[in-house]
Amino acid sequence: MAPARTGEAGRSLQLARALALLLPAALLAGAWGSQLIGGLHPCEMCHWQRWPHYAALAPAALAFAIQGRARVLLIGAAAMLIAVSGAIGVFHAGVEYGWWQGITGCTSTIDLSAGASAEDRLRAILNAPINRCDRAPWTLAGVSLAGFNAIFSLGGALTIFCLLTRRAR
């Protein structure tokens, strides 16, 4: 009976490791795709949600090269970072839905080329789109991108932790 547990525990660890790498990579790809292809420019809090996913990629990738207990700790660290992004997503979605006040101002993307004249730079500043943190630029069934990040990140982190717990038993 012990070999079956080892097999199941091994599969759980492999799945947790793959999920810890693929989830932040997929969410970042979606964020960049919506920005570069869909034209949805991120606000400041959108960027905040990306940072933990970038950070999660490092321990998740390293977990493929490390053996033993360190591998489990790396996967757990990646899951924690994914959960942090989800928590930021909850906060951002709450700001978008008007549940609470945000803590940041609006942001804008401005191209201030070095060779542009002062008049061209001023025109660029005045004509730049403002990306408000309290307005969802896109929703699906009433759920914003921040809301989807919260759902997928927190659900994924919980799944990874459950898989690691199954492995530990």
mmCIF file of C-alpha atoms in Angstrom:
data_model
loop_
_atom_site.group_PDB
_atom_site.id
_atom_site.type_symbol
_atom_site.label_atom_id
_atom_site.label_comp_id
_atom_site.label_asym_id
_atom_site.label_seq_id
_atom_site.Cartn_x
_atom_site.Cartn_y
_atom_site.Cartn_z
ATOM 1 C CA MET A 1 0.000 0.000 0.000
ATOM 2 C CA ALA A 2 2.909 2.420 0.623
ATOM 3 C CA PRO A 3 4.012 2.470 -3.053
ATOM 4 C CA ALA A 4 0.519 3.642 -4.096
ATOM 5 C CA ARG A 5 0.793 6.563 -1.663
ATOM 6 C CA THR A 6 4.226 7.421 -2.970
ATOM 7 C CA GLY A 7 2.871 7.367 -6.524
ATOM 8 C CA GLU A 8 -0.093 9.547 -5.594
ATOM 9 C CA ALA A 9 2.121 11.869 -3.561
ATOM 10 C CA GLY A 10 4.533 12.127 -6.471
ATOM 11 C CA ARG A 11 1.727 12.981 -8.892
ATOM 12 C CA SER A 12 0.387 15.611 -6.473
ATOM 13 C CA LEU A 13 3.829 17.193 -6.213
ATOM 14 C CA GLN A 14 4.247 17.203 -10.000
ATOM 15 C CA LEU A 15 0.826 18.791 -10.465
ATOM 16 C CA ALA A 16 1.501 21.410 -7.773
ATOM 17 C CA ARG A 17 4.847 22.236 -9.350
ATOM 18 C CA ALA A 18 3.358 22.556 -12.843
ATOM 19 C CA LEU A 19 0.455 24.673 -11.589
ATOM 20 C CA ALA A 20 2.820 26.945 -9.647
ATOM 21 C CA LEU A 21 4.671 27.699 -12.888
ATOM 22 C CA LEU A 22 1.851 27.670 -15.439
ATOM 23 C CA LEU A 23 -0.721 29.710 -13.500
ATOM 24 C CA PRO A 24 1.314 32.915 -13.105
ATOM 25 C CA ALA A 25 2.689 32.502 -16.628
ATOM 26 C CA ALA A 26 -0.850 32.177 -18.050
ATOM 27 C CA LEU A 27 -2.190 35.097 -16.025
ATOM 28 C CA LEU A 28 0.720 37.310 -17.070
ATOM 29 C CA ALA A 29 0.224 36.262 -20.696
ATOM 30 C CA GLY A 30 -3.437 37.209 -20.397
ATOM 31 C CA ALA A 31 -2.578 40.555 -18.843
ATOM 32 C CA TRP A 32 -0.004 41.358 -21.511
ATOM 33 C CA GLY A 33 -2.319 40.096 -24.253
ATOM 34 C CA SER A 34 -5.169 42.295 -23.077
ATOM 35 C CA GLN A 35 -2.752 45.225 -23.001
ATOM 36 C CA LEU A 36 -0.863 44.713 -26.263
ATOM 37 C CA ILE A 37 -3.579 43.091 -28.378
ATOM 38 C CA GLY A 38 -6.759 44.270 -26.693
ATOM 39 C CA GLY A 39 -5.607 47.823 -26.014
ATOM 40 C CA LEU A 40 -6.536 47.688 -22.310
ATOM 41 C CA HIS A 41 -3.822 49.740 -20.648
ATOM 42 C CA PRO A 42 -3.196 48.803 -17.008
ATOM 43 C CA CYS A 43 -3.684 51.166 -14.118
ATOM 44 C CA GLU A 44 -1.276 51.290 -11.196
ATOM 45 C CA MET A 45 -3.066 48.557 -9.225
ATOM 46 C CA CYS A 46 -3.085 46.327 -12.307
ATOM 47 C CA HIS A 47 0.702 46.541 -12.284
ATOM 48 C CA TRP A 48 0.718 45.725 -8.562
ATOM 49 C CA GLN A 49 -1.091 42.463 -9.341
ATOM 50 C CA ARG A 50 1.542 41.492 -11.902
ATOM 51 C CA TRP A 51 4.583 41.880 -9.619
ATOM 52 C CA PRO A 52 3.875 38.838 -7.381
ATOM 53 C CA HIS A 53 3.253 36.712 -10.491
ATOM 54 C CA TYR A 54 6.618 37.737 -11.921
ATOM 55 C CA ALA A 55 8.200 36.877 -8.580
ATOM 56 C CA ALA A 56 6.374 33.503 -8.421
ATOM 57 C CA LEU A 57 7.927 32.393 -11.695
ATOM 58 C CA ALA A 58 11.426 32.204 -10.190
ATOM 59 C CA PRO A 59 10.783 29.724 -7.339
ATOM 60 C CA ALA A 60 8.321 27.768 -9.493
ATOM 61 C CA ALA A 61 10.920 27.338 -12.251
ATOM 62 C CA LEU A 62 13.657 26.553 -9.727
ATOM 63 C CA ALA A 63 11.446 23.813 -8.267
ATOM 64 C CA PHE A 64 12.006 21.871 -11.488
ATOM 65 C CA ALA A 65 15.763 21.805 -10.844
ATOM 66 C CA ILE A 66 15.819 21.165 -7.073
ATOM 67 C CA GLN A 67 15.124 17.890 -5.287
ATOM 68 C CA GLY A 68 13.797 17.051 -1.840
ATOM 69 C CA ARG A 69 12.268 19.318 0.780
ATOM 70 C CA ALA A 70 13.619 22.459 -0.900
ATOM 71 C CA ARG A 71 11.396 21.713 -3.914
ATOM 72 C CA VAL A 72 8.298 21.692 -1.717
ATOM 73 C CA LEU A 73 9.358 24.963 -0.076
ATOM 74 C CA LEU A 74 9.900 26.597 -3.464
ATOM 75 C CA ILE A 75 6.469 25.481 -4.660
ATOM 76 C CA GLY A 76 4.959 26.798 -1.423
ATOM 77 C CA ALA A 77 6.749 30.131 -1.890
ATOM 78 C CA ALA A 78 5.385 30.418 -5.427
ATOM 79 C CA ALA A 79 1.878 29.629 -4.147
ATOM 80 C CA MET A 80 2.216 32.344 -1.491
ATOM 81 C CA LEU A 81 3.212 34.894 -4.136
ATOM 82 C CA ILE A 82 0.296 33.835 -6.329
ATOM 83 C CA ALA A 83 -2.027 34.305 -3.333
ATOM 84 C CA VAL A 84 -0.581 37.802 -2.751
ATOM 85 C CA SER A 85 -1.520 38.731 -6.315
ATOM 86 C CA GLY A 86 -5.005 37.370 -5.675
ATOM 87 C CA ALA A 87 -5.337 39.450 -2.505
ATOM 88 C CA ILE A 88 -4.305 42.574 -4.424
ATOM 89 C CA GLY A 89 -6.887 41.568 -7.051
ATOM 90 C CA VAL A 90 -9.594 41.407 -4.371
ATOM 91 C CA PHE A 91 -8.639 44.885 -3.181
ATOM 92 C CA HIS A 92 -8.538 46.274 -6.732
ATOM 93 C CA ALA A 93 -11.874 44.687 -7.662
ATOM 94 C CA GLY A 94 -13.399 46.195 -4.512
ATOM 95 C CA VAL A 95 -12.179 49.620 -5.595
ATOM 96 C CA GLU A 96 -13.628 49.071 -9.079
ATOM 97 C CA TYR A 97 -17.008 47.983 -7.669
ATOM 98 C CA GLY A 98 -17.051 50.927 -5.257
ATOM 99 C CA TRP A 99 -16.951 48.758 -2.132
ATOM 100 C CA TRP A 100 -14.101 50.822 -0.678
ATOM 101 C CA GLN A 101 -11.789 53.692 -1.536
ATOM 102 C CA GLY A 102 -8.532 53.042 -3.386
ATOM 103 C CA ILE A 103 -5.161 54.227 -2.130
ATOM 104 C CA THR A 104 -3.675 55.378 -5.424
ATOM 105 C CA GLY A 105 -4.204 58.060 -7.995
ATOM 106 C CA CYS A 106 -4.955 57.472 -11.631
ATOM 107 C CA THR A 107 -2.120 56.623 -13.966
ATOM 108 C CA SER A 108 -1.335 57.378 -17.559
ATOM 109 C CA THR A 109 1.031 56.119 -20.226
ATOM 110 C CA ILE A 110 2.905 58.943 -21.905
ATOM 111 C CA ASP A 111 5.568 58.676 -24.593
ATOM 112 C CA LEU A 112 7.980 61.516 -23.888
ATOM 113 C CA SER A 113 10.541 60.924 -26.601
ATOM 114 C CA ALA A 114 13.905 62.499 -25.933
ATOM 115 C CA GLY A 115 13.892 64.366 -29.253
ATOM 116 C CA ALA A 116 10.415 65.877 -28.838
ATOM 117 C CA SER A 117 9.978 69.590 -28.291
ATOM 118 C CA ALA A 118 8.504 70.969 -25.093
ATOM 119 C CA GLU A 119 5.273 71.720 -26.969
ATOM 120 C CA ASP A 120 5.077 68.119 -28.245
ATOM 121 C CA ARG A 121 5.688 66.776 -24.738
ATOM 122 C CA LEU A 122 2.963 69.003 -23.267
ATOM 123 C CA ARG A 123 0.546 67.883 -25.998
ATOM 124 C CA ALA A 124 1.413 64.243 -25.230
ATOM 125 C CA ILE A 125 0.737 64.803 -21.525
ATOM 126 C CA LEU A 126 -2.588 66.545 -22.160
ATOM 127 C CA ASN A 127 -3.757 63.944 -24.696
ATOM 128 C CA ALA A 128 -2.587 60.853 -22.815
ATOM 129 C CA PRO A 129 -5.317 58.451 -21.724
ATOM 130 C CA ILE A 130 -5.870 58.231 -17.987
ATOM 131 C CA ASN A 131 -6.211 54.695 -16.679
ATOM 132 C CA ARG A 132 -8.391 54.925 -13.618
ATOM 133 C CA CYS A 133 -8.015 52.325 -10.906
ATOM 134 C CA ASP A 134 -11.652 52.700 -9.885
ATOM 135 C CA ARG A 135 -13.113 51.879 -13.319
ATOM 136 C CA ALA A 136 -13.006 48.435 -14.874
ATOM 137 C CA PRO A 137 -12.113 48.827 -18.552
ATOM 138 C CA TRP A 138 -13.564 45.378 -19.337
ATOM 139 C CA THR A 139 -15.906 42.921 -17.642
ATOM 140 C CA LEU A 140 -17.384 39.530 -18.375
ATOM 141 C CA ALA A 141 -20.614 38.674 -16.575
ATOM 142 C CA GLY A 142 -19.908 41.597 -14.251
ATOM 143 C CA VAL A 143 -16.458 40.341 -13.261
ATOM 144 C CA SER A 144 -13.509 42.633 -14.030
ATOM 145 C CA LEU A 145 -9.992 41.555 -14.930
ATOM 146 C CA ALA A 146 -8.962 42.269 -11.329
ATOM 147 C CA GLY A 147 -11.824 40.041 -10.190
ATOM 148 C CA PHE A 148 -10.743 37.240 -12.502
ATOM 149 C CA ASN A 149 -7.167 37.574 -11.260
ATOM 150 C CA ALA A 150 -8.455 37.281 -7.676
ATOM 151 C CA ILE A 151 -10.509 34.187 -8.500
ATOM 152 C CA PHE A 152 -7.803 32.382 -10.473
ATOM 153 C CA SER A 153 -4.913 33.386 -8.216
ATOM 154 C CA LEU A 154 -6.573 32.572 -4.891
ATOM 155 C CA GLY A 155 -8.156 29.403 -6.298
ATOM 156 C CA GLY A 156 -4.858 28.324 -7.836
ATOM 157 C CA ALA A 157 -2.867 29.043 -4.681
ATOM 158 C CA LEU A 158 -5.383 27.074 -2.605
ATOM 159 C CA THR A 159 -5.182 24.189 -5.064
ATOM 160 C CA ILE A 160 -1.367 24.184 -4.910
ATOM 161 C CA PHE A 161 -1.439 24.175 -1.099
ATOM 162 C CA CYS A 162 -3.967 21.317 -1.083
ATOM 163 C CA LEU A 163 -1.771 19.318 -3.461
ATOM 164 C CA LEU A 164 1.257 19.934 -1.240
ATOM 165 C CA THR A 165 -0.749 18.881 1.821
ATOM 166 C CA ARG A 166 -1.823 15.689 0.050
ATOM 167 C CA ARG A 167 1.827 15.031 -0.710
ATOM 168 C CA ALA A 168 2.792 15.535 2.942
ATOM 169 C CA ARG A 169 0.316 12.951 4.283
#
